[in-house]
Amino acid sequence: MAMDGYRGFLGLLVAALLVGFLSVLFTLIWVLHYREGLGWDGSGLEFNWHPVLMVTGFVFIQGIAIIVYRLPWTWKCSKLLMKSIHAGLHATATLLAIIAVVAVFDYHSARAIPHMYSLHSWIGLTVVILYVLQLLLGVLIFLLPWAPLSVRAAAMPIHVYSGLLLFGTVIATVLMGVTEKLFFALKNPAYHSFPPEGVFTNTLGLLILVFGALIFWIATRPQWKRPKEAGSILQPNGGAADGMEGPMAVSVSSSADRSDAELNSDAAARKRTFGLDETGQRSTM
Amino acid sequence: MAMDGYRGFLGLLVAALLVGFLSVLFTLIWVLHYREGLGWDGSGLEFNWHPVLMVTGFVFIQGIAIIVYRLPWTWKCSKLLMKSIHAGLHATATLLAIIAVVAVFDYHSARAIPHMYSLHSWIGLTVVILYVLQLLLGVLIFLLPWAPLSVRAAAMPIHVYSGLLLFGTVIATVLMGVTEKLFFALKNPAYHSFPPEGVFTNTLGLLILVFGALIFWIATRPQWKRPKEAGSILQPNGGAADGMEGPMAVSVSSSADRSDAELNSDAAARKRTFGLDETGQRSTM
């Protein structure tokens, strides 16, 4: 990576981490300072785990999981290791999202509030189920060594598209949840009279949106994609699919008219561009 | 385009148009059947223009504007014509979105409801302003003949990214708006008792989300991108930027190490793949 590109990447990564941390911090301040705090007793304290776990797991950790291949200092790590980290972060996000769903179902049951009536709940539960499916298919096709390369190549553009779509839908669902909660909770003074909690939590919503925008930018710059390993096309956790994990770089997988030679010369060109040597700095596992 | 790819494209286009039409239809049924109808008198009738114009203009027309370059039967049309259609559709969407914002401000003023207190309004107004900016910059840089190719090439990935981000944010904002309105409007019977209007309008929300997902898929398949014109690199509304309007295909613009020869052989290969002849079927204007 040229020094300029590297600095640009680092700047955006730091910005994303900062905005992501602020989102989690703002969520904690919201529930601990403006709301009742946290607990697991069927009361509002239990409900409050819902936003905390969703923003921490389903927004922040999922966002980091999406861009983890793009950290240049991981390019010398094996692809299998990076896939495991990618899958592990998504699994962590899944776990936190499921606990967050349980918290809100528990809370509704304890208060005899009906389940699943709002648009937020319809989209939210759908996205959790599809996210679990995406994780299972991802492990089955890309992490485990059994799927043939043709299946990996065909599945990768769908995996990348679904991943970004689910991430965006999660953010939309969080913003709907914030909206819902503020209209419920802010009665006296009302939301429309600009109470500090309203302004503060609106700001939290903006932070989450900006975090999403930064992740979306980082994940879709072709120049920040993990370089392909030349000559590793036939290794199960090495080559062919490597070129396709970048959302914007699916042209490689879809250009059926491009030869392997072109792919390899591309890889070599990228290695030069990104300043890596050719002497096995990176293991392909 | 191979026949299979063409059929796949047509199928998804028809699906997107169908889901888009249904979204507009559902919005009309919502305000005409379940709500008070339409009018321009400061009452709820005026507010109701807000969802109608937003779903029609800011969701449906914007979505079509995004994918208009990808319709294969337009590839024989001049690039200038297609840019004008793209800009014209976005301008129409802008106009409808602005009228929709005016409707809700008018309604708030007539009822002495404060403006701009909700997260929906913060994000919504921001996105309208950024959308206008995106349109103005787009016309200035890509439609008018003055911007040098280097500026066009540098701006294109940002234009594509911003366009998709704004479209996604519009959909998120619409879903927040639906949530807000249903919690306001459904009191007796309440939203949580599953009244027909709640279920119907939740379904509208799902339709809008599916429309967004279909547009996002169509707009990001590299194989459905308008082919570049070989040999038109230096024409102001012809060449260099042509290869970059596809959101996922920015690799061409960013691979500084790829030569023009490669670009042109790509273009020729694409022409063969897409079954177009080389005899000037398409004007580059």
Coordinates of C-alpha atoms in Angstrom, one line a residue:
Chain A
M1 CA 0.0 0.0 0.0
A2 CA 1.4 3.4 -0.9
M3 CA 2.1 5.5 2.1
D4 CA -0.7 8.0 1.2
G5 CA -3.2 5.1 0.9
Y6 CA -2.0 3.7 4.2
R7 CA -2.4 7.0 6.0
G8 CA -5.9 7.4 4.5
F9 CA -6.8 3.9 5.7
L10 CA -5.5 4.5 9.2
G11 CA -7.3 7.8 9.5
L12 CA -10.6 6.3 8.6
L13 CA -10.0 3.2 10.8
V14 CA -9.2 5.4 13.8
A15 CA -12.3 7.5 13.0
A16 CA -14.5 4.4 12.7
L17 CA -13.1 3.0 16.0
L18 CA -13.6 6.4 17.7
V19 CA -17.2 6.8 16.5
G20 CA -17.9 3.1 17.3
F21 CA -16.6 3.5 20.9
L22 CA -18.5 6.7 21.3
S23 CA -21.7 4.9 20.1
V24 CA -21.2 2.2 22.8
L25 CA -20.3 4.8 25.4
F26 CA -23.4 6.9 24.6
T27 CA -25.6 3.9 24.8
L28 CA -24.2 3.1 28.3
I29 CA -24.7 6.7 29.4
W30 CA -28.2 6.6 28.0
V31 CA -29.3 3.5 30.0
L32 CA -27.2 4.2 33.1
H33 CA -27.7 8.0 33.4
Y34 CA -31.0 8.8 31.7
R35 CA -32.8 5.5 32.1
E36 CA -33.0 3.1 35.1
G37 CA -29.7 1.3 34.6
L38 CA -29.1 -2.4 34.0
G39 CA -30.5 -5.6 35.6
W40 CA -32.1 -9.0 34.8
D41 CA -35.4 -9.0 36.6
G42 CA -38.1 -8.5 33.9
S43 CA -38.2 -4.7 34.6
G44 CA -36.9 -1.8 32.5
L45 CA -33.5 -2.7 33.8
E46 CA -33.6 -5.9 31.8
F47 CA -35.0 -4.1 28.7
N48 CA -32.0 -1.8 28.9
W49 CA -29.7 -4.7 28.0
H50 CA -31.4 -4.6 24.6
P51 CA -29.9 -1.4 23.3
V52 CA -26.5 -2.0 25.1
L53 CA -26.0 -5.4 23.6
M54 CA -27.3 -4.5 20.2
V55 CA -25.1 -1.4 19.8
T56 CA -22.1 -3.3 21.2
G57 CA -22.5 -6.6 19.4
F58 CA -24.7 -6.1 16.4
V59 CA -23.4 -2.7 15.4
F60 CA -19.8 -2.2 16.7
I61 CA -18.5 -5.8 16.7
Q62 CA -20.2 -6.7 13.4
G63 CA -18.7 -3.5 11.9
I64 CA -15.2 -4.5 12.9
A65 CA -15.8 -8.1 11.7
I66 CA -16.7 -6.8 8.3
I67 CA -13.4 -4.8 7.8
V68 CA -11.0 -7.2 9.6
Y69 CA -9.5 -8.5 6.4
R70 CA -8.5 -4.9 5.4
L71 CA -6.1 -4.3 8.2
P72 CA -2.8 -4.2 6.4
W73 CA -0.8 -5.6 9.4
T74 CA -2.9 -8.8 9.1
W75 CA -1.9 -9.5 5.5
K76 CA 1.1 -11.5 6.7
C77 CA -1.3 -13.7 8.8
S78 CA -2.7 -16.9 7.3
K79 CA -6.0 -16.6 5.5
L80 CA -7.4 -19.4 7.8
L81 CA -6.5 -17.3 10.9
M82 CA -8.2 -14.2 9.4
K83 CA -11.3 -16.2 8.4
S84 CA -11.5 -17.5 12.0
I85 CA -11.2 -14.0 13.4
H86 CA -13.9 -12.8 11.0
A87 CA -16.2 -15.7 11.9
G88 CA -15.4 -15.4 15.6
L89 CA -16.3 -11.7 15.7
H90 CA -19.5 -12.4 13.8
A91 CA -20.3 -15.3 16.2
T92 CA -19.8 -12.9 19.2
A93 CA -22.1 -10.4 17.6
T94 CA -24.7 -13.1 17.0
L95 CA -24.5 -14.2 20.7
L96 CA -24.9 -10.7 22.0
A97 CA -27.8 -10.0 19.6
I98 CA -29.6 -13.2 20.7
I99 CA -29.2 -12.2 24.4
A100 CA -30.5 -8.8 23.5
V101 CA -33.6 -10.3 21.9
V102 CA -34.1 -12.6 24.9
A103 CA -33.9 -9.5 27.2
V104 CA -36.7 -7.7 25.3
F105 CA -38.9 -10.9 25.1
D106 CA -38.5 -11.4 28.8
Y107 CA -39.3 -7.8 29.6
H108 CA -42.5 -8.0 27.4
S109 CA -43.6 -11.3 29.0
A110 CA -43.0 -9.9 32.6
R111 CA -45.2 -6.9 31.7
A112 CA -47.7 -8.7 29.6
I113 CA -46.8 -6.5 26.6
P114 CA -47.6 -8.4 23.3
H115 CA -44.6 -9.5 21.3
M116 CA -43.7 -8.8 17.7
Y117 CA -46.2 -6.2 16.8
S118 CA -43.9 -3.3 15.7
L119 CA -42.1 -2.9 12.4
H120 CA -38.9 -2.7 14.4
S121 CA -39.6 -6.2 15.8
W122 CA -40.5 -7.6 12.4
I123 CA -37.4 -6.4 10.7
G124 CA -35.2 -6.9 13.7
L125 CA -36.1 -10.6 14.3
T126 CA -35.8 -11.3 10.5
V127 CA -32.4 -9.8 10.4
V128 CA -31.2 -11.8 13.5
I129 CA -32.4 -15.0 11.8
L130 CA -30.8 -14.2 8.5
Y131 CA -27.6 -13.2 10.3
V132 CA -27.4 -16.6 11.9
L133 CA -28.0 -18.2 8.5
Q134 CA -25.3 -16.0 6.9
L135 CA -22.8 -17.1 9.7
L136 CA -23.6 -20.8 9.3
L137 CA -23.4 -20.7 5.5
G138 CA -20.2 -18.7 5.8
V139 CA -18.5 -21.2 8.1
L140 CA -19.8 -24.1 6.0
I141 CA -18.6 -22.7 2.6
F142 CA -15.6 -20.6 3.4
L143 CA -14.1 -21.7 6.7
L144 CA -14.4 -25.5 6.6
P145 CA -12.3 -27.1 4.0
W146 CA -14.9 -29.1 2.1
A147 CA -16.6 -26.7 -0.3
P148 CA -15.2 -26.9 -3.8
L149 CA -13.7 -23.7 -5.2
S150 CA -16.5 -23.3 -7.7
V151 CA -19.0 -23.2 -4.9
R152 CA -16.8 -20.7 -3.0
A153 CA -16.4 -18.5 -6.0
A154 CA -20.2 -18.5 -6.7
A155 CA -21.1 -17.9 -3.1
M156 CA -18.6 -15.1 -2.4
P157 CA -20.4 -12.2 -4.1
I158 CA -23.7 -13.2 -2.4
H159 CA -21.9 -13.5 1.0
V160 CA -20.4 -10.0 0.6
Y161 CA -23.7 -8.5 -0.6
S162 CA -25.7 -10.2 2.2
G163 CA -23.2 -9.1 4.8
L164 CA -23.3 -5.5 3.9
L165 CA -27.1 -5.6 3.5
L166 CA -27.6 -7.2 6.9
F167 CA -25.2 -4.6 8.5
G168 CA -27.2 -1.7 6.9
T169 CA -30.5 -3.2 7.9
V170 CA -29.2 -3.7 11.5
I171 CA -28.4 0.0 11.6
A172 CA -31.8 1.0 10.2
T173 CA -33.4 -1.3 12.8
V174 CA -31.4 0.3 15.7
L175 CA -32.5 3.8 14.5
M176 CA -36.1 2.6 14.5
G177 CA -35.6 1.2 18.0
V178 CA -34.2 4.4 19.3
T179 CA -37.2 6.3 17.8
E180 CA -39.6 3.9 19.4
K181 CA -38.0 4.0 22.8
L182 CA -37.8 7.8 22.9
F183 CA -41.5 8.3 22.0
F184 CA -42.4 5.7 24.7
A185 CA -40.1 7.0 27.4
L186 CA -40.1 10.8 27.0
K187 CA -43.4 12.0 28.3
N188 CA -42.7 14.6 30.9
P189 CA -40.9 16.6 29.5
A190 CA -42.0 15.3 26.1
Y191 CA -39.6 14.4 23.3
H192 CA -40.9 17.4 21.3
S193 CA -39.8 19.8 24.0
F194 CA -36.1 19.0 23.4
P195 CA -35.2 17.4 26.8
P196 CA -31.5 16.6 27.3
E197 CA -32.2 12.9 26.9
G198 CA -33.9 13.4 23.5
V199 CA -31.0 15.5 22.1
F200 CA -28.4 13.1 23.6
T201 CA -30.0 10.0 22.2
N202 CA -30.6 11.6 18.8
T203 CA -26.9 12.3 18.8
L204 CA -26.3 8.6 19.6
G205 CA -28.4 7.8 16.5
L206 CA -26.3 10.0 14.3
L207 CA -23.1 8.4 15.7
I208 CA -24.4 5.0 14.8
L209 CA -25.2 6.2 11.3
V210 CA -21.8 7.7 10.8
F211 CA -20.1 4.5 12.1
G212 CA -22.1 2.6 9.5
A213 CA -21.1 5.0 6.8
L214 CA -17.4 4.7 7.7
I215 CA -17.5 0.9 7.8
F216 CA -19.3 0.9 4.4
W217 CA -16.5 3.1 2.9
I218 CA -13.6 1.1 4.4
A219 CA -15.2 -2.2 3.3
T220 CA -15.7 -1.1 -0.3
R221 CA -12.5 0.6 -1.3
P222 CA -10.8 -1.8 -3.8
Q223 CA -7.3 -0.4 -3.0
W224 CA -7.6 -1.5 0.7
K225 CA -8.5 -5.1 -0.1
R226 CA -6.2 -7.9 1.2
P227 CA -3.9 -8.8 -1.6
K228 CA -4.4 -12.2 -3.3
E229 CA -1.8 -14.8 -2.8
A230 CA -0.2 -15.6 -6.2
G231 CA 0.1 -19.3 -7.0
S232 CA -2.3 -20.4 -4.3
I233 CA -5.4 -20.8 -6.5
L234 CA -5.9 -24.4 -5.6
Q235 CA -5.3 -24.3 -1.9
P236 CA -8.5 -24.8 0.1
N237 CA -8.0 -21.9 2.5
G238 CA -5.6 -20.0 0.3
G239 CA -6.2 -18.8 -3.2
A240 CA -9.1 -18.5 -5.4
A241 CA -11.7 -17.1 -3.0
D242 CA -9.1 -14.7 -1.6
G243 CA -9.6 -12.3 -4.4
M244 CA -13.3 -12.0 -3.7
E245 CA -13.8 -11.1 -0.1
G246 CA -13.6 -7.4 -0.9
P247 CA -17.2 -6.2 -1.6
M248 CA -16.2 -4.0 -4.5
A249 CA -13.7 -6.4 -6.0
V250 CA -16.2 -9.0 -7.2
S251 CA -15.2 -8.1 -10.8
V252 CA -12.5 -10.7 -10.5
S253 CA -14.9 -13.4 -9.7
S254 CA -17.4 -12.4 -12.4
S255 CA -15.0 -11.7 -15.2
A256 CA -15.1 -15.2 -16.6
D257 CA -13.2 -13.9 -19.6
R258 CA -10.1 -13.0 -17.6
S259 CA -7.4 -15.6 -17.5
D260 CA -5.6 -17.0 -14.5
A261 CA -2.5 -15.4 -15.8
E262 CA -4.2 -12.0 -15.6
L263 CA -5.3 -12.8 -12.0
N264 CA -1.8 -13.7 -11.1
S265 CA -0.2 -10.7 -12.7
D266 CA -2.8 -8.6 -10.8
A267 CA -1.7 -10.3 -7.6
A268 CA 1.9 -9.6 -8.4
A269 CA 1.1 -6.0 -9.2
R270 CA -0.8 -5.6 -6.0
K271 CA 2.1 -7.1 -4.0
R272 CA 4.4 -4.5 -5.6
T273 CA 1.9 -1.7 -5.0
F274 CA 1.5 -2.7 -1.4
G275 CA 5.2 -3.0 -0.7
L276 CA 5.2 -6.6 0.3
D277 CA 8.0 -8.8 -0.8
E278 CA 7.5 -12.1 -2.6
T279 CA 9.4 -14.3 -0.2
G280 CA 6.6 -15.9 1.7
Q281 CA 5.9 -13.1 4.1
R282 CA 2.4 -14.3 4.1
S283 CA 1.4 -17.9 4.7
T284 CA -1.6 -19.1 2.7
M285 CA -2.4 -22.0 4.9
Chain B
M1 CA -24.7 -10.0 -21.9
A2 CA -25.1 -13.7 -22.0
M3 CA -28.7 -14.8 -22.2
D4 CA -28.7 -16.3 -18.7
G5 CA -27.3 -13.0 -17.3
Y6 CA -29.9 -11.1 -19.2
R7 CA -32.8 -13.2 -17.9
G8 CA -31.5 -12.8 -14.4
F9 CA -31.3 -9.1 -14.8
L10 CA -34.8 -8.9 -16.3
G11 CA -36.2 -11.0 -13.5
L12 CA -34.7 -8.8 -10.8
L13 CA -35.7 -5.6 -12.6
V14 CA -39.3 -6.8 -12.8
A15 CA -39.2 -7.8 -9.2
A16 CA -37.8 -4.4 -8.2
L17 CA -40.5 -2.6 -10.3
L18 CA -43.2 -4.7 -8.8
V19 CA -42.1 -4.2 -5.2
G20 CA -41.5 -0.5 -5.9
F21 CA -45.0 -0.1 -7.3
L22 CA -46.5 -2.1 -4.4
S23 CA -44.7 0.2 -2.0
V24 CA -46.3 3.3 -3.6
L25 CA -49.7 1.6 -3.8
F26 CA -49.5 0.5 -0.2
T27 CA -48.6 4.1 0.9
L28 CA -51.6 5.4 -1.0
I29 CA -53.9 2.8 0.5
W30 CA -52.5 3.7 3.9
V31 CA -53.2 7.4 3.7
L32 CA -56.5 7.1 1.7
H33 CA -58.1 4.1 3.4
Y34 CA -56.6 3.9 6.9
R35 CA -55.8 7.6 7.4
E36 CA -57.8 10.8 6.5
G37 CA -56.8 11.1 2.9
L38 CA -54.9 13.9 1.1
G39 CA -55.2 17.7 1.2
W40 CA -53.2 20.9 1.6
D41 CA -54.8 22.7 4.6
G42 CA -52.4 22.3 7.5
S43 CA -54.4 19.3 8.8
G44 CA -53.5 15.6 8.8
L45 CA -54.5 15.6 5.2
E46 CA -51.5 17.7 4.4
F47 CA -49.2 15.6 6.6
N48 CA -50.2 12.6 4.5
W49 CA -48.5 14.0 1.5
H50 CA -45.3 13.4 3.4
P51 CA -45.2 9.6 3.2
V52 CA -46.8 9.6 -0.3
L53 CA -44.2 11.9 -1.8
M54 CA -41.3 10.4 0.1
V55 CA -42.1 6.8 -0.9
T56 CA -42.9 7.8 -4.5
G57 CA -40.0 10.2 -5.0
F58 CA -37.3 9.6 -2.5
V59 CA -37.6 5.8 -2.5
F60 CA -39.1 4.6 -5.8
I61 CA -37.8 7.2 -8.3
Q62 CA -34.4 7.5 -6.6
G63 CA -34.1 3.7 -6.8
I64 CA -34.9 3.7 -10.5
A65 CA -32.5 6.6 -11.1
I66 CA -29.7 4.6 -9.5
I67 CA -30.0 1.6 -11.8
V68 CA -30.9 3.4 -15.0
Y69 CA -27.5 2.9 -16.6
R70 CA -27.9 -0.8 -16.2
L71 CA -30.8 -1.3 -18.5
P72 CA -29.2 -3.2 -21.4
W73 CA -31.5 -1.6 -24.0
T74 CA -30.1 1.8 -23.1
W75 CA -26.5 0.9 -23.9
K76 CA -27.0 2.0 -27.5
C77 CA -28.1 5.4 -26.2
S78 CA -25.5 8.2 -25.8
K79 CA -23.9 8.6 -22.5
L80 CA -25.0 12.2 -22.3
L81 CA -28.7 11.1 -22.8
M82 CA -28.3 8.5 -20.0
K83 CA -26.6 11.0 -17.7
S84 CA -29.5 13.4 -18.3
I85 CA -32.1 10.8 -17.5
H86 CA -30.1 9.8 -14.4
A87 CA -29.9 13.5 -13.3
G88 CA -33.5 14.2 -14.3
L89 CA -34.9 11.3 -12.2
H90 CA -32.8 12.4 -9.2
A91 CA -34.0 16.0 -9.7
T92 CA -37.6 14.8 -9.7
A93 CA -36.9 12.8 -6.6
T94 CA -35.4 15.9 -5.0
L95 CA -38.4 18.0 -5.9
L96 CA -40.9 15.5 -4.4
A97 CA -38.8 15.1 -1.3
I98 CA -38.7 18.9 -0.8
I99 CA -42.5 19.2 -1.2
A100 CA -42.8 16.3 1.3
V101 CA -40.6 18.2 3.8
V102 CA -42.6 21.4 3.3
A103 CA -45.9 19.4 3.9
V104 CA -44.7 18.3 7.3
F105 CA -43.3 21.7 8.3
D106 CA -46.6 23.3 7.3
Y107 CA -48.5 20.7 9.3
H108 CA -46.4 21.2 12.4
S109 CA -46.7 25.0 12.2
A110 CA -50.5 24.8 11.8
R111 CA -50.7 22.7 14.9
A112 CA -48.0 24.4 16.9
I113 CA -46.0 21.2 17.1
P114 CA -42.2 21.9 17.4
H115 CA -40.1 21.2 14.4
M116 CA -37.0 19.1 14.2
Y117 CA -37.0 17.4 17.6
S118 CA -37.0 13.7 16.5
L119 CA -34.1 11.5 15.3
H120 CA -36.2 10.9 12.1
S121 CA -36.2 14.7 11.4
W122 CA -32.5 15.1 12.1
I123 CA -31.5 12.3 9.8
G124 CA -34.2 13.1 7.3
L125 CA -33.4 16.8 6.8
T126 CA -29.6 16.0 6.7
V127 CA -30.2 13.5 4.0
V128 CA -32.3 15.8 1.9
I129 CA -29.6 18.5 2.1
L130 CA -26.8 16.1 1.2
Y131 CA -29.0 14.7 -1.6
V132 CA -29.3 18.2 -3.1
L133 CA -25.5 18.6 -2.8
Q134 CA -24.9 15.3 -4.4
L135 CA -27.2 16.3 -7.3
L136 CA -25.5 19.7 -7.8
L137 CA -22.0 18.2 -7.6
G138 CA -23.0 15.4 -10.0
V139 CA -24.3 17.8 -12.6
L140 CA -21.3 20.1 -12.2
I141 CA -18.7 17.3 -12.4
F142 CA -20.2 14.6 -14.7
L143 CA -23.0 16.2 -16.8
L144 CA -21.6 19.6 -17.7
P145 CA -18.6 19.4 -20.0
W146 CA -16.1 21.4 -18.0
A147 CA -14.6 19.2 -15.3
P148 CA -11.3 17.6 -16.4
L149 CA -11.1 13.8 -16.6
S150 CA -8.9 13.6 -13.6
V151 CA -11.5 15.3 -11.5
R152 CA -14.2 13.0 -12.9
A153 CA -12.2 9.9 -12.2
A154 CA -11.4 11.0 -8.6
A155 CA -15.0 12.0 -7.9
M156 CA -16.7 8.9 -9.4
P157 CA -16.1 6.4 -6.5
I158 CA -17.2 9.1 -4.0
H159 CA -20.3 9.8 -6.1
V160 CA -21.2 6.1 -6.3
Y161 CA -20.6 5.6 -2.6
S162 CA -22.5 8.7 -1.5
G163 CA -25.4 7.8 -3.8
L164 CA -25.8 4.3 -2.3
L165 CA -25.3 5.6 1.2
L166 CA -27.9 8.3 0.8
F167 CA -30.4 5.8 -0.8
G168 CA -29.9 3.4 2.2
T169 CA -30.2 6.2 4.7
V170 CA -33.4 7.4 3.0
I171 CA -34.9 3.9 3.4
A172 CA -33.8 3.8 7.1
T173 CA -35.4 7.2 7.6
V174 CA -38.6 6.1 6.0
L175 CA -38.7 3.1 8.3
M176 CA -38.2 5.4 11.3
G177 CA -41.0 7.6 10.0
V178 CA -43.4 4.7 9.6
T179 CA -42.5 3.6 13.2
E180 CA -43.1 7.1 14.6
K181 CA -46.4 7.6 12.8
L182 CA -47.8 4.2 13.8
F183 CA -47.0 4.8 17.5
F184 CA -48.6 8.3 17.2
A185 CA -51.7 7.3 15.3
L186 CA -52.7 3.8 16.6
K187 CA -54.2 4.4 20.0
N188 CA -57.6 2.8 20.0
P189 CA -57.1 0.0 19.1
A190 CA -53.4 0.3 20.0
Y191 CA -50.5 -0.7 17.7
H192 CA -49.7 -3.6 20.1
S193 CA -53.1 -5.2 19.7
F194 CA -52.3 -5.9 16.0
P195 CA -54.9 -3.7 14.3
P196 CA -55.2 -4.2 10.5
E197 CA -53.5 -0.8 9.9
G198 CA -50.5 -1.8 12.0
V199 CA -50.1 -5.1 10.2
F200 CA -50.7 -3.4 6.8
T201 CA -48.2 -0.6 7.4
N202 CA -45.6 -3.0 8.8
T203 CA -45.9 -4.9 5.5
L204 CA -45.4 -1.6 3.7
G205 CA -42.1 -1.2 5.6
L206 CA -41.0 -4.7 4.6
L207 CA -41.8 -3.9 1.0
I208 CA -39.7 -0.7 1.1
L209 CA -36.8 -2.7 2.6
V210 CA -37.0 -5.4 -0.1
F211 CA -37.1 -2.7 -2.8
G212 CA -33.9 -1.2 -1.4
A213 CA -32.3 -4.7 -1.2
L214 CA -33.2 -5.4 -4.9
I215 CA -31.9 -2.0 -6.1
F216 CA -28.6 -2.5 -4.1
W217 CA -28.1 -5.9 -5.7
I218 CA -28.9 -4.7 -9.3
A219 CA -26.6 -1.6 -8.8
T220 CA -23.6 -3.6 -7.6
R221 CA -23.4 -6.6 -10.0
P222 CA -20.3 -5.9 -12.1
Q223 CA -21.6 -8.0 -14.9
W224 CA -24.6 -5.8 -15.4
K225 CA -22.6 -2.6 -15.7
R226 CA -23.0 -0.5 -18.9
P227 CA -20.0 -1.4 -21.1
K228 CA -17.2 1.1 -21.5
E229 CA -16.8 2.7 -24.9
A230 CA -13.4 1.7 -26.4
G231 CA -11.4 4.6 -27.7
S232 CA -13.5 7.3 -26.2
I233 CA -11.2 8.0 -23.2
L234 CA -10.7 11.6 -24.1
Q235 CA -14.3 12.6 -24.9
P236 CA -15.9 14.8 -22.3
N237 CA -19.1 12.9 -22.0
G238 CA -17.8 9.7 -23.4
G239 CA -15.0 7.6 -22.1
A240 CA -12.9 7.6 -19.0
A241 CA -15.6 8.1 -16.4
D242 CA -17.8 5.6 -18.2
G243 CA -16.1 2.7 -16.7
M244 CA -16.7 3.9 -13.2
E245 CA -20.4 4.5 -12.8
G246 CA -21.0 1.0 -11.6
P247 CA -20.7 1.1 -7.8
M248 CA -18.8 -2.2 -7.5
A249 CA -16.6 -1.6 -10.5
V250 CA -14.4 1.1 -9.1
S251 CA -11.4 -1.2 -9.3
V252 CA -10.9 0.1 -12.8
S253 CA -10.6 3.7 -11.6
S254 CA -8.4 2.9 -8.6
S255 CA -6.0 0.5 -10.1
A256 CA -3.4 3.1 -11.0
D257 CA -1.1 0.3 -12.1
R258 CA -3.3 -0.9 -14.9
S259 CA -2.6 0.5 -18.3
D260 CA -4.9 2.1 -20.8
A261 CA -4.3 -0.9 -23.0
E262 CA -5.7 -3.1 -20.4
L263 CA -8.7 -0.9 -20.0
N264 CA -9.3 -1.0 -23.7
S265 CA -8.9 -4.7 -23.9
D266 CA -11.4 -5.0 -21.0
A267 CA -13.8 -2.9 -22.9
A268 CA -13.4 -5.0 -26.0
A269 CA -13.8 -8.2 -24.0
R270 CA -17.0 -6.8 -22.4
K271 CA -18.4 -5.9 -25.8
R272 CA -17.9 -9.4 -27.0
T273 CA -19.4 -10.8 -23.8
F274 CA -22.4 -8.5 -24.0
G275 CA -23.0 -9.4 -27.6
L276 CA -22.6 -5.9 -29.0
D277 CA -20.9 -5.2 -32.2
E278 CA -18.0 -2.8 -32.7
T279 CA -19.5 -0.7 -35.5
G280 CA -20.8 2.3 -33.6
Q281 CA -24.0 0.9 -32.3
R282 CA -23.5 3.2 -29.4
S283 CA -22.7 6.9 -29.7
T284 CA -20.4 8.2 -27.0
M285 CA -21.4 11.9 -27.4

